[in-house]
mmCIF file of C-alpha atoms and ligand atoms in Angstrom:
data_model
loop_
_atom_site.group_PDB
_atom_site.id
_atom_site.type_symbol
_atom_site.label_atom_id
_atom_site.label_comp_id
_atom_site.label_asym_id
_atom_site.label_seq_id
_atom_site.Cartn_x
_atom_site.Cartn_y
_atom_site.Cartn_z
ATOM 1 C CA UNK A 1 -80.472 -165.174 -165.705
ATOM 2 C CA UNK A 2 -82.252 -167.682 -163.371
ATOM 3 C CA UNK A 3 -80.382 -169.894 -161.424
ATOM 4 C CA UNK A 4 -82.750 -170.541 -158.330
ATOM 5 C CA UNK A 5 -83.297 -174.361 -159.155
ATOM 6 C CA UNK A 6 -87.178 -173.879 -157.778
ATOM 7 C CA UNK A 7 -87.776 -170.640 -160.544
ATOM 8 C CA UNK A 8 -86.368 -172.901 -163.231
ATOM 9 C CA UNK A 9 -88.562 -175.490 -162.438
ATOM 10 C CA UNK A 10 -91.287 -173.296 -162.289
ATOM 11 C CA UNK A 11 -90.611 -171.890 -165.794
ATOM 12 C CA UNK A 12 -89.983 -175.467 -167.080
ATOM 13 C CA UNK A 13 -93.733 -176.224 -166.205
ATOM 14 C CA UNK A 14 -94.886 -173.222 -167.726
ATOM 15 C CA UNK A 15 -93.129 -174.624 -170.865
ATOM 16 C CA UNK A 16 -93.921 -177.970 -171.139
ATOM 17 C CA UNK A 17 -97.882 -177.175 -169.425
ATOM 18 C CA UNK A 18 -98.994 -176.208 -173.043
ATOM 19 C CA UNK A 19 -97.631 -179.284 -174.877
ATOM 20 C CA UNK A 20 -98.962 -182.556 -175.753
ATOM 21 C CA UNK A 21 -96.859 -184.011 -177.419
ATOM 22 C CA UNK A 22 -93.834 -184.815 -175.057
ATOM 23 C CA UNK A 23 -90.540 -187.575 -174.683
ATOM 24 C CA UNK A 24 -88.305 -188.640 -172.461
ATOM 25 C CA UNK A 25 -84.662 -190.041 -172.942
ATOM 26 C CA UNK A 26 -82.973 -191.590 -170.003
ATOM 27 C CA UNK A 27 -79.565 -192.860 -169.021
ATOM 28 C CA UNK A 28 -78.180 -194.608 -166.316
ATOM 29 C CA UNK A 29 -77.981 -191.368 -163.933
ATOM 30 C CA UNK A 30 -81.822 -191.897 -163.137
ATOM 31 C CA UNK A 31 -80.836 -195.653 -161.735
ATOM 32 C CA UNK A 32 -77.966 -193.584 -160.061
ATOM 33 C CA UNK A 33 -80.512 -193.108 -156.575
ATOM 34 C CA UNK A 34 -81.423 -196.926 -156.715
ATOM 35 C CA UNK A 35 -77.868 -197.881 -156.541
ATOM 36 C CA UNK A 36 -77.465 -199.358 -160.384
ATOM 37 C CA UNK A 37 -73.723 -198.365 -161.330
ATOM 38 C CA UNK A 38 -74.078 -195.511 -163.843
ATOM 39 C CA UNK A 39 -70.720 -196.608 -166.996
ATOM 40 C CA UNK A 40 -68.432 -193.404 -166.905
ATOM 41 C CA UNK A 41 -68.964 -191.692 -163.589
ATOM 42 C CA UNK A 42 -66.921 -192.591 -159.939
ATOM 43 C CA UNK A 43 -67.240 -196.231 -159.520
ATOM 44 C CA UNK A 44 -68.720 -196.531 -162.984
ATOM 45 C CA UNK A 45 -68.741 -199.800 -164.828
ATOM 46 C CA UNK A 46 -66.376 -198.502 -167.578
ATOM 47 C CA UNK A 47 -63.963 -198.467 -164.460
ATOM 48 C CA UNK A 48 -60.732 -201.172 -163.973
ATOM 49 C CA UNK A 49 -62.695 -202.251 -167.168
ATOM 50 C CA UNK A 50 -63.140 -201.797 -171.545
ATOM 51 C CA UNK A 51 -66.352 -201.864 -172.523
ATOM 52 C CA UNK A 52 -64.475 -203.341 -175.986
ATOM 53 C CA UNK A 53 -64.044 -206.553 -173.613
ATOM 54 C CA UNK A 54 -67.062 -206.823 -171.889
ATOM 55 C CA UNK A 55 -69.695 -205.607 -174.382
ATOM 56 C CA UNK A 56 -69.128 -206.203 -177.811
ATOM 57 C CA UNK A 57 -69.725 -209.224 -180.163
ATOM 58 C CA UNK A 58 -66.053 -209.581 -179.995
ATOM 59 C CA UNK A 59 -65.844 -210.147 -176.638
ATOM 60 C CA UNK A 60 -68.807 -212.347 -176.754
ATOM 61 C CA UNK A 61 -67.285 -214.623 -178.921
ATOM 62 C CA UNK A 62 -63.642 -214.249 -177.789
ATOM 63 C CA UNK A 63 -64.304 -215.051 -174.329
ATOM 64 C CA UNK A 64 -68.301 -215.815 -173.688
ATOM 65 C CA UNK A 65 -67.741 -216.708 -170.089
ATOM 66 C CA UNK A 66 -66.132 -213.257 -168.965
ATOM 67 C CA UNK A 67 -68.721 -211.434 -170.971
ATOM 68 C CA UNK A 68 -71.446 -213.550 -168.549
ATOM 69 C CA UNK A 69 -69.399 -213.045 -165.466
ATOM 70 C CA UNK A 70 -69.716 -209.332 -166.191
ATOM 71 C CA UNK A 71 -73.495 -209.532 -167.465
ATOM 72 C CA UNK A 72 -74.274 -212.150 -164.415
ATOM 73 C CA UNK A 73 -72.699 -209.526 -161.494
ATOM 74 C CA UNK A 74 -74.460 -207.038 -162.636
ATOM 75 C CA UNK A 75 -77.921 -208.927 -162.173
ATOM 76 C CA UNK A 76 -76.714 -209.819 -159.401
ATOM 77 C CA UNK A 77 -76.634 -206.357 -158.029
ATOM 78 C CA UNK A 78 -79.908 -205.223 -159.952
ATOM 79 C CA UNK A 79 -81.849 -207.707 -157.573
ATOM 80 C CA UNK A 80 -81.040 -205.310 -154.486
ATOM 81 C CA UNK A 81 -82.473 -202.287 -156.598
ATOM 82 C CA UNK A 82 -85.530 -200.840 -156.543
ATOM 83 C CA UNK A 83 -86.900 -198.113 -158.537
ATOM 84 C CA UNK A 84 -86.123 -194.477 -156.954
ATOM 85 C CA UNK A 85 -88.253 -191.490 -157.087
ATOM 86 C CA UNK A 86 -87.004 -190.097 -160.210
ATOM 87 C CA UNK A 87 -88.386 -193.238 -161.675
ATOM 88 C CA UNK A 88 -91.564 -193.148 -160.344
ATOM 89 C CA UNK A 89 -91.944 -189.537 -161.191
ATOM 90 C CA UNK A 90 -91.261 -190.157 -165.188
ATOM 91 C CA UNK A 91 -93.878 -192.839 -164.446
ATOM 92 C CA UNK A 92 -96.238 -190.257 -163.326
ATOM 93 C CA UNK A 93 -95.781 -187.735 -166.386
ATOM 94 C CA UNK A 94 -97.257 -190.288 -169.230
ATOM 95 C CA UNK A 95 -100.431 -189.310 -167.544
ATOM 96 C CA UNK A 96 -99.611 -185.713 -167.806
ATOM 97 C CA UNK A 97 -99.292 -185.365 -171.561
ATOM 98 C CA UNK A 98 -101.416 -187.033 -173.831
ATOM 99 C CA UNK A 99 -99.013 -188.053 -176.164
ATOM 100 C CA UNK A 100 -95.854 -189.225 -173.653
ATOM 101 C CA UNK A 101 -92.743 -191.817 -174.779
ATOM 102 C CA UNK A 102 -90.297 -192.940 -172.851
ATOM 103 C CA UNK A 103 -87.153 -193.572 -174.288
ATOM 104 C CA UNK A 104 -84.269 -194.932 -172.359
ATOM 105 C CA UNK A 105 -80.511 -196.337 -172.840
ATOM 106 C CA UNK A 106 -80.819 -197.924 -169.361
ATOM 107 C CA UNK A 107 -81.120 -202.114 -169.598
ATOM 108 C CA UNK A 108 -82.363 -202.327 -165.710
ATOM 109 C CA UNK A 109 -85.532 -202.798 -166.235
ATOM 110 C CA UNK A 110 -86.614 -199.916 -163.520
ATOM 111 C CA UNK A 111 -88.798 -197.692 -165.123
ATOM 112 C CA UNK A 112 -91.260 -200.412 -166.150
ATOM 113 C CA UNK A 113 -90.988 -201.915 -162.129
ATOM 114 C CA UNK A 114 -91.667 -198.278 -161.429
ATOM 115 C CA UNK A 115 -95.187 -198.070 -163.779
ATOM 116 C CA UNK A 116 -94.002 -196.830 -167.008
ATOM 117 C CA UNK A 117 -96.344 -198.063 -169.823
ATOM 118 C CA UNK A 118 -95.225 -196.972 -173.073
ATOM 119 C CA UNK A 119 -91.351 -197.676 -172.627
ATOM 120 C CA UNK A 120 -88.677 -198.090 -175.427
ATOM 121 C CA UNK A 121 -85.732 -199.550 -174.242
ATOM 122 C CA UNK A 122 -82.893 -198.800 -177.245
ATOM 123 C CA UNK A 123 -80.315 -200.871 -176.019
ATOM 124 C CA UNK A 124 -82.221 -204.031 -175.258
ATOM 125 C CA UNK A 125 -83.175 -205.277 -171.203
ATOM 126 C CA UNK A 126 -80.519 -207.005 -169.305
ATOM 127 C CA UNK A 127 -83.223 -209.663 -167.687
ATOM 128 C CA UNK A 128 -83.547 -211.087 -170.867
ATOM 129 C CA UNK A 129 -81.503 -213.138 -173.478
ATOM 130 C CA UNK A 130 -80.752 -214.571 -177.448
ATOM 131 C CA UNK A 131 -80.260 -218.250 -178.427
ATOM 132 C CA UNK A 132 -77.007 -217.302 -180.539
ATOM 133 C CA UNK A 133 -78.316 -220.489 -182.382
ATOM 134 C CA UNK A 134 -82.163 -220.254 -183.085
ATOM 135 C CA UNK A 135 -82.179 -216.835 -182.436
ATOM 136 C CA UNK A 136 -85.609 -217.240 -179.832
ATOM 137 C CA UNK A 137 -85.482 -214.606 -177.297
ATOM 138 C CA UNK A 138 -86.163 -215.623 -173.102
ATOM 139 C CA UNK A 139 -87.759 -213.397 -170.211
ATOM 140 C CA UNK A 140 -84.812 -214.511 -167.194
ATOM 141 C CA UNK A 141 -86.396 -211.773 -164.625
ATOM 142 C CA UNK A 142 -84.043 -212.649 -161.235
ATOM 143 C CA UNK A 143 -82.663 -216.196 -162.487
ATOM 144 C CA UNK A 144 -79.575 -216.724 -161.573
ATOM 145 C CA UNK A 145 -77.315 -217.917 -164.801
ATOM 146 C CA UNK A 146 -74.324 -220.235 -165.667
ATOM 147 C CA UNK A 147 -71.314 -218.181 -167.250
ATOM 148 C CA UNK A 148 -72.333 -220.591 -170.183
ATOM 149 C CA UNK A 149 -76.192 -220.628 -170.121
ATOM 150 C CA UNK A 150 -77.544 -222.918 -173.093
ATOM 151 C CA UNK A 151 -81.550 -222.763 -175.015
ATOM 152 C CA UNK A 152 -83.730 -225.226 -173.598
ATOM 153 C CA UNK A 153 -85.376 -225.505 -176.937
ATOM 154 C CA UNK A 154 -81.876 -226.126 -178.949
ATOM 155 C CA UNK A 155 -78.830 -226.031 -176.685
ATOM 156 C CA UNK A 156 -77.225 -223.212 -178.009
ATOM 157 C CA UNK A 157 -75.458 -220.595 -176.427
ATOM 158 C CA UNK A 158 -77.676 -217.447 -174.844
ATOM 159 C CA UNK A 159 -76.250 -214.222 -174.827
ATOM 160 C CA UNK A 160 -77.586 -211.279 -172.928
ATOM 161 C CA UNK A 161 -80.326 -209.503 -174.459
ATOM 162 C CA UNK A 162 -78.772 -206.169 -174.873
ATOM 163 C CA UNK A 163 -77.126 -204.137 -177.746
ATOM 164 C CA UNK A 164 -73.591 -203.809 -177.596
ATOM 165 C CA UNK A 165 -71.353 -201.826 -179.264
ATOM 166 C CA UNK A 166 -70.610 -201.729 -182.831
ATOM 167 C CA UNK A 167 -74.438 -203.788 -183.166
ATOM 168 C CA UNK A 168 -76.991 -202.375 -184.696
ATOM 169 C CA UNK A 169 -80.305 -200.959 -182.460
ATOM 170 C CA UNK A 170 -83.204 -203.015 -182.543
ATOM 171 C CA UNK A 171 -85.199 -201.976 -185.433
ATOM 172 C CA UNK A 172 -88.745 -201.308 -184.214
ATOM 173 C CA UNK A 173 -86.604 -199.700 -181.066
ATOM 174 C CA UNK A 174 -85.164 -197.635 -182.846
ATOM 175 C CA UNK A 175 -88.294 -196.959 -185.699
ATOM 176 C CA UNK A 176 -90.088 -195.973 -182.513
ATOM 177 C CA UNK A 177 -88.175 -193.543 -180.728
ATOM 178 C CA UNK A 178 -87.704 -191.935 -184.586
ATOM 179 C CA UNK A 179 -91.432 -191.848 -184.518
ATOM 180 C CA UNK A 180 -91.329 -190.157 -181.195
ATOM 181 C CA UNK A 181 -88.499 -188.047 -181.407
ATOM 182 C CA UNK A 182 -89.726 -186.848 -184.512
ATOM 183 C CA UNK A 183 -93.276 -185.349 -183.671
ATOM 184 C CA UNK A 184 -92.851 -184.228 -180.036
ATOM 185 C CA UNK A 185 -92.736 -180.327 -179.382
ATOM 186 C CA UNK A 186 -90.147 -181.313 -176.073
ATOM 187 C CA UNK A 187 -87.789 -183.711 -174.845
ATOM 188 C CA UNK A 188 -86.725 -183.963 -171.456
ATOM 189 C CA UNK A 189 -82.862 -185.982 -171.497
ATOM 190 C CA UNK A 190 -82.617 -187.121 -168.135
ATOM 191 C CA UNK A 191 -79.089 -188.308 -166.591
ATOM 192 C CA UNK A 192 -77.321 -189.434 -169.584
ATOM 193 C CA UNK A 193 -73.936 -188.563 -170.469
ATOM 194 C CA UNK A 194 -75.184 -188.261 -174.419
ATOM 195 C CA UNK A 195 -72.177 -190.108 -176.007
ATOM 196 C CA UNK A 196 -73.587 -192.955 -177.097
ATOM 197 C CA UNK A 197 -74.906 -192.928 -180.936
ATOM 198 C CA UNK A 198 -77.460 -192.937 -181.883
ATOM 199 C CA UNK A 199 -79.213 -191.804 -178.563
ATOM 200 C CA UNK A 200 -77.280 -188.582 -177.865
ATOM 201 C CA UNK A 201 -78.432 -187.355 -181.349
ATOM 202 C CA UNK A 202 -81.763 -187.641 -180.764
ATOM 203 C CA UNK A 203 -82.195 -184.138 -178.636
ATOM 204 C CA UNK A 204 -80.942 -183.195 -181.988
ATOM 205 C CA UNK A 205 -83.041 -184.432 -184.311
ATOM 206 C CA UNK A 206 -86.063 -182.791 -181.595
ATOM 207 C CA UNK A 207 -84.815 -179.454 -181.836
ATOM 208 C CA UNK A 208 -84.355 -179.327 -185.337
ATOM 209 C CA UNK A 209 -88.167 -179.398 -185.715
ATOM 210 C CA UNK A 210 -88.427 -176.725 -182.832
ATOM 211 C CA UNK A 211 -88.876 -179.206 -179.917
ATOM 212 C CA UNK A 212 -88.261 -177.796 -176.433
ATOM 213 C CA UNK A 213 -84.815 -179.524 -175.191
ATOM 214 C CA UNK A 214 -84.540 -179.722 -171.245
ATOM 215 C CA UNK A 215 -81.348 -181.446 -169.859
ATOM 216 C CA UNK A 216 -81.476 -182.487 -166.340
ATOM 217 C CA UNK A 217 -78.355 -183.864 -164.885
ATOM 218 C CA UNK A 218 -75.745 -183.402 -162.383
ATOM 219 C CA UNK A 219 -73.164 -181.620 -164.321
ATOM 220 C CA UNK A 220 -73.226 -180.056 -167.744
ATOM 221 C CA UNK A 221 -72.780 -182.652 -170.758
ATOM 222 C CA UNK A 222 -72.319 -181.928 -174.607
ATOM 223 C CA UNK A 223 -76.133 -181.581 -175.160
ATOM 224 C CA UNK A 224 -75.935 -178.182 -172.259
ATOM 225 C CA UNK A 225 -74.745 -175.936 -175.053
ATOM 226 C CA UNK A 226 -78.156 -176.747 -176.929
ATOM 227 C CA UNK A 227 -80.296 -177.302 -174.476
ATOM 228 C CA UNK A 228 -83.167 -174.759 -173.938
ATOM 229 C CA UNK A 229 -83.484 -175.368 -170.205
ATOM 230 C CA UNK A 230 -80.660 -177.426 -167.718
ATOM 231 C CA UNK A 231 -81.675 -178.464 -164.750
ATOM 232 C CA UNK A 232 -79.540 -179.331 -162.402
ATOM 233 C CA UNK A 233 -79.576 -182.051 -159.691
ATOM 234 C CA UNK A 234 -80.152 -185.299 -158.908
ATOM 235 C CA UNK A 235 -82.936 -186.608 -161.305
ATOM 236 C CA UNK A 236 -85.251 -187.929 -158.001
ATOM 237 C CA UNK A 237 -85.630 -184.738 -156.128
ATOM 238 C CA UNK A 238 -85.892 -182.430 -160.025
ATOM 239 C CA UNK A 239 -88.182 -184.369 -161.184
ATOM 240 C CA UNK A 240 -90.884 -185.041 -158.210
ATOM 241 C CA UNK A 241 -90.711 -181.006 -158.388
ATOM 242 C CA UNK A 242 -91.280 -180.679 -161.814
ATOM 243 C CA UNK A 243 -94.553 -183.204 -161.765
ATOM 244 C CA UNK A 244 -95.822 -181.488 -158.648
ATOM 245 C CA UNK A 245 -95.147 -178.267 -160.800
ATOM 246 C CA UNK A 246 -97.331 -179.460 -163.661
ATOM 247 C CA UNK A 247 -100.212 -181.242 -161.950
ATOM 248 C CA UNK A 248 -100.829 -177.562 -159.972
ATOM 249 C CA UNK A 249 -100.945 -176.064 -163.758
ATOM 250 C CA UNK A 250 -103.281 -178.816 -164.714
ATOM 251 C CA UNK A 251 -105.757 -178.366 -161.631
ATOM 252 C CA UNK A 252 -105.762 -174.323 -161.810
ATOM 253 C CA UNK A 253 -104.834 -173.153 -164.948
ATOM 254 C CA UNK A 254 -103.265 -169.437 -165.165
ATOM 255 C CA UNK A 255 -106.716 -167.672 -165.873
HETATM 256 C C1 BV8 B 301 -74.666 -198.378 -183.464
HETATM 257 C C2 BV8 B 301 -76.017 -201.912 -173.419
HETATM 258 C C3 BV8 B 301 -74.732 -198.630 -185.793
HETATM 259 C C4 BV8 B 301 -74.982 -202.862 -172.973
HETATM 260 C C5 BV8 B 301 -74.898 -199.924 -174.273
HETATM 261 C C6 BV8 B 301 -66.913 -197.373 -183.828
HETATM 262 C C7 BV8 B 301 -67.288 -198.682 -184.091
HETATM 263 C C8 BV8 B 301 -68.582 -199.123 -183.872
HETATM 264 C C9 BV8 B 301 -69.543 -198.246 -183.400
HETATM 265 C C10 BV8 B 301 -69.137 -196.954 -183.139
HETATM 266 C C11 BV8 B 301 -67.854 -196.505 -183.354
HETATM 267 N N1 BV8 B 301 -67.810 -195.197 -182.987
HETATM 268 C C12 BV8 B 301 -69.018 -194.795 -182.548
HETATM 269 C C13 BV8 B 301 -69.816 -195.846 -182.653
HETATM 270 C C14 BV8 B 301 -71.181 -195.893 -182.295
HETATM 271 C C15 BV8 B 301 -71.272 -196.446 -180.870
HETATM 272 C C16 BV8 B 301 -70.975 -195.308 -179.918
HETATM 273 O O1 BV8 B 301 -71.804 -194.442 -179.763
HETATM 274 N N2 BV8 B 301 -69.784 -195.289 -179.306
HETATM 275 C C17 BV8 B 301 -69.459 -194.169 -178.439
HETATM 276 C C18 BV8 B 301 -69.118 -194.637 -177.061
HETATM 277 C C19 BV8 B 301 -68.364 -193.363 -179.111
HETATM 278 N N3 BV8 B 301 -72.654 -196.865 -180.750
HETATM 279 C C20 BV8 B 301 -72.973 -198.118 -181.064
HETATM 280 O O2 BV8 B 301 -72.184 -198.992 -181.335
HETATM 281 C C21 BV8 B 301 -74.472 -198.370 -181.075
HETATM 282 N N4 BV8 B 301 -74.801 -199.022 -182.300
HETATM 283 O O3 BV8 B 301 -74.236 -197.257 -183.557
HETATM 284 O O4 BV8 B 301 -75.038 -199.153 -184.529
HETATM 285 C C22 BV8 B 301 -73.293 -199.017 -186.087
HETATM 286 C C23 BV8 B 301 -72.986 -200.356 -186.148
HETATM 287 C C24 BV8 B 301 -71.671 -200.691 -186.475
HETATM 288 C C25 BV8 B 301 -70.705 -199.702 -186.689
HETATM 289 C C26 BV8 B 301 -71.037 -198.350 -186.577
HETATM 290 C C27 BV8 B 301 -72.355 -198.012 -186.264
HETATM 291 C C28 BV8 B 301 -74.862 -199.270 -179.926
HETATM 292 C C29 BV8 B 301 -74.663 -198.521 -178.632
HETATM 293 C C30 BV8 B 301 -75.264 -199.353 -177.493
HETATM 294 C C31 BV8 B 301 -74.166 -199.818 -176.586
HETATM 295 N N5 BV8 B 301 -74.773 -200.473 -175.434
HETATM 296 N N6 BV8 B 301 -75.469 -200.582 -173.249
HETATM 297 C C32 BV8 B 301 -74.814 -202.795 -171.477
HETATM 298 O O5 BV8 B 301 -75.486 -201.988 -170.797
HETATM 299 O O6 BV8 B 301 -73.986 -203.552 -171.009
HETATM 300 S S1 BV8 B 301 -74.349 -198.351 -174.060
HETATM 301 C C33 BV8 B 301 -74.310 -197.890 -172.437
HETATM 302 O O7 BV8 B 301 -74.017 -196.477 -172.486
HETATM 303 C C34 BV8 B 301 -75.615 -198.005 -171.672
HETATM 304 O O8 BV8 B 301 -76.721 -198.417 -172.431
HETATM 305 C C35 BV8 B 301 -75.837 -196.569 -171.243
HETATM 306 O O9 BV8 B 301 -77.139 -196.254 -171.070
HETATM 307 C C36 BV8 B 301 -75.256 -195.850 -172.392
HETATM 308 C C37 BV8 B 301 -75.062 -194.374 -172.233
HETATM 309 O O10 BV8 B 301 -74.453 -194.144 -171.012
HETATM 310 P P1 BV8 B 301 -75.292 -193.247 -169.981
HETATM 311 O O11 BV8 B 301 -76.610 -193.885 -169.777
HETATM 312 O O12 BV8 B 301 -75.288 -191.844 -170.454
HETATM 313 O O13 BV8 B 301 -74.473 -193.441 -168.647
HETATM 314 P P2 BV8 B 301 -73.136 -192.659 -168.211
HETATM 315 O O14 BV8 B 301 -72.570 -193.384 -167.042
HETATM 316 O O15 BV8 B 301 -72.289 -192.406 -169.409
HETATM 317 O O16 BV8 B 301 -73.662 -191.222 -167.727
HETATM 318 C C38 BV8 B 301 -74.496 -191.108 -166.582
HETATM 319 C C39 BV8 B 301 -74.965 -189.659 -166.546
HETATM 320 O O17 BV8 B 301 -75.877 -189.511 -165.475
HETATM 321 C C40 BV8 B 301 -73.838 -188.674 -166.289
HETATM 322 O O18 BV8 B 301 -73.999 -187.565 -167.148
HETATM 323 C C41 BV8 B 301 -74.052 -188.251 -164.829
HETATM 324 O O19 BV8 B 301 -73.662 -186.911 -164.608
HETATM 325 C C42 BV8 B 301 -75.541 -188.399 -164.689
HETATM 326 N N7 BV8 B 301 -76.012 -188.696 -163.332
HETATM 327 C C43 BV8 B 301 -75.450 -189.522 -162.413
HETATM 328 N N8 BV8 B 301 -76.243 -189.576 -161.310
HETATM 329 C C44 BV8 B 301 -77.311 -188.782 -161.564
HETATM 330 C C45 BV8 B 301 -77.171 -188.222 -162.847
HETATM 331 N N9 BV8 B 301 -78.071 -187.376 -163.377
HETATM 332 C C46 BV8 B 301 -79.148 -187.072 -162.624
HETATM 333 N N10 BV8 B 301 -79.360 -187.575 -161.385
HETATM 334 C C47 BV8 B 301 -78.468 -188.418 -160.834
HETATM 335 N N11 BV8 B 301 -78.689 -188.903 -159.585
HETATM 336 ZN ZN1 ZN B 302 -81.885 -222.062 -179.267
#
């Protein structure tokens, strides 16, 4: 059994060097290194808080002002953070397969700051917001907002951009990772805790049509049992090795 972390890596590449077809989940572990607050880990945003207070339409409409102060700290704190090398390196691998999705759970905005082109963000982007009145949608990259903030167009309440619990994914969010999830031959789930539906099933879904499932995290999770390969580490010093790994395969190919 292999557990020198460099061997694994190495036999990871080997893997994934004869695929095309590859995608990518993320959590909040790979904004971990840039200091974003992961939700469940020491210091994590679930902490002194419920997420049933803070984010769900509940909340929203019980109390929109605390849901704001919540949404408008952590932009706050996003401003400070830049991408990390984990980041940059998933960045770097939709050049590596021809047919590369990125997935994510993470609202930050980082992995498209960091280069990442073809990007699916499930649970919406935390820079933006929603006229809870005419519905119109607004890019608020680094504004500073009211604990009230109103549409210029109508005057109705905005809410943050983002899918809380209990709502439904966006559709063409989620129609796309399907489409991805579904016709890949590997996924790589990258520092997620995979509880939250439907994105922890979708490792699932990937190796129930024989996709490769490689976990990398910091500690074991419930996708370990069933993944093929678990890496484990911090997701910006794996995953510079892994792409370092694979570009070596791609310049001199095992004759
Ligand atoms: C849905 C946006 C259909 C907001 C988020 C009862 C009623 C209603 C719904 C449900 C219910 N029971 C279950 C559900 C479904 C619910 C759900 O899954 N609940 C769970 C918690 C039980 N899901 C939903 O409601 C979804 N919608 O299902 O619609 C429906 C509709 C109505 C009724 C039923 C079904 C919507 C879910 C979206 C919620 N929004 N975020 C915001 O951000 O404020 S979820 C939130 O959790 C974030 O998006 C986050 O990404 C996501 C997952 O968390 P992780 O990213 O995994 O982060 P976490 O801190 O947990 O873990 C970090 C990991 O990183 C750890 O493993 C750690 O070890 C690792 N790590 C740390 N550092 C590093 C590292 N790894 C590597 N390197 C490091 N350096
Ligand atoms: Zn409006």
């Amino acid at each position: 059994m292999l557990t020198d972390p460099a061997a694994i890596i190495e036999r990871v590449s080997e893997r994934l060097s004869a695929l095309r077809s590859v995608c990518c989940m993320t959590g909040a572990g790979v904004s971990a290194e840039s200091g974003v607050p992961t939700f469940r880990g020491q210091g994590g945003l679930w902490q002194g808080r419920r997420a049933e207070d803070v984010a769900t339409p509940q909340a929203f409409q019980r109390d929109p002002e605390g849901v704001w102060e919540f949404y408008n700290y952590r932009r706050e704190k996003l401003l400070d953070c830049k991408p990390n090398a984990g980041h940059t390196a998933i960045a770097d691998l939709e050049a590596v397969f021809d047919d590369w999705t990125l997935i994510t759970q993470n609202v930050d905005g980082l992995h498209r700051q960091a280069g990442s082109k073809n990007i699916v963000e499930l649970h919406g982007n935390i820079w933006t917001t929603r006229c809870t009145a005419c519905c119109q949608e607004f890019d608020h990259f680094g504004d500073k907002l009211s604990r009230r903030p109103t549409c210029d167009d109508c005057g109705g309440l905005l809410r943050p951009g983002v899918v809380w619990f209990g709502e439904m994914l966006p559709p063409d969010a989620l129609t796309a990772a399907q489409d991805a999830v579904g016709r890949c031959q590997a996924i790589l789930v990258v520092g997620t805790s995979s509880v939250v539906e439907p994105a922890a099933s979708m490792a699932g879904w990937a190796r129930a049509h024989g996709a490769l499932v490689v976990e990398i995290n910091l500690e074991r999770t419930p996708l370990s049992e069933e993944a093929d390969e678990c890496l484990f580490g911090k997701a910006g010093e794996i995953l510079p090795k892994l792409v370092s790994a694979l570009r070596a395969r791609q310049s001199d190919p095992p004759r």
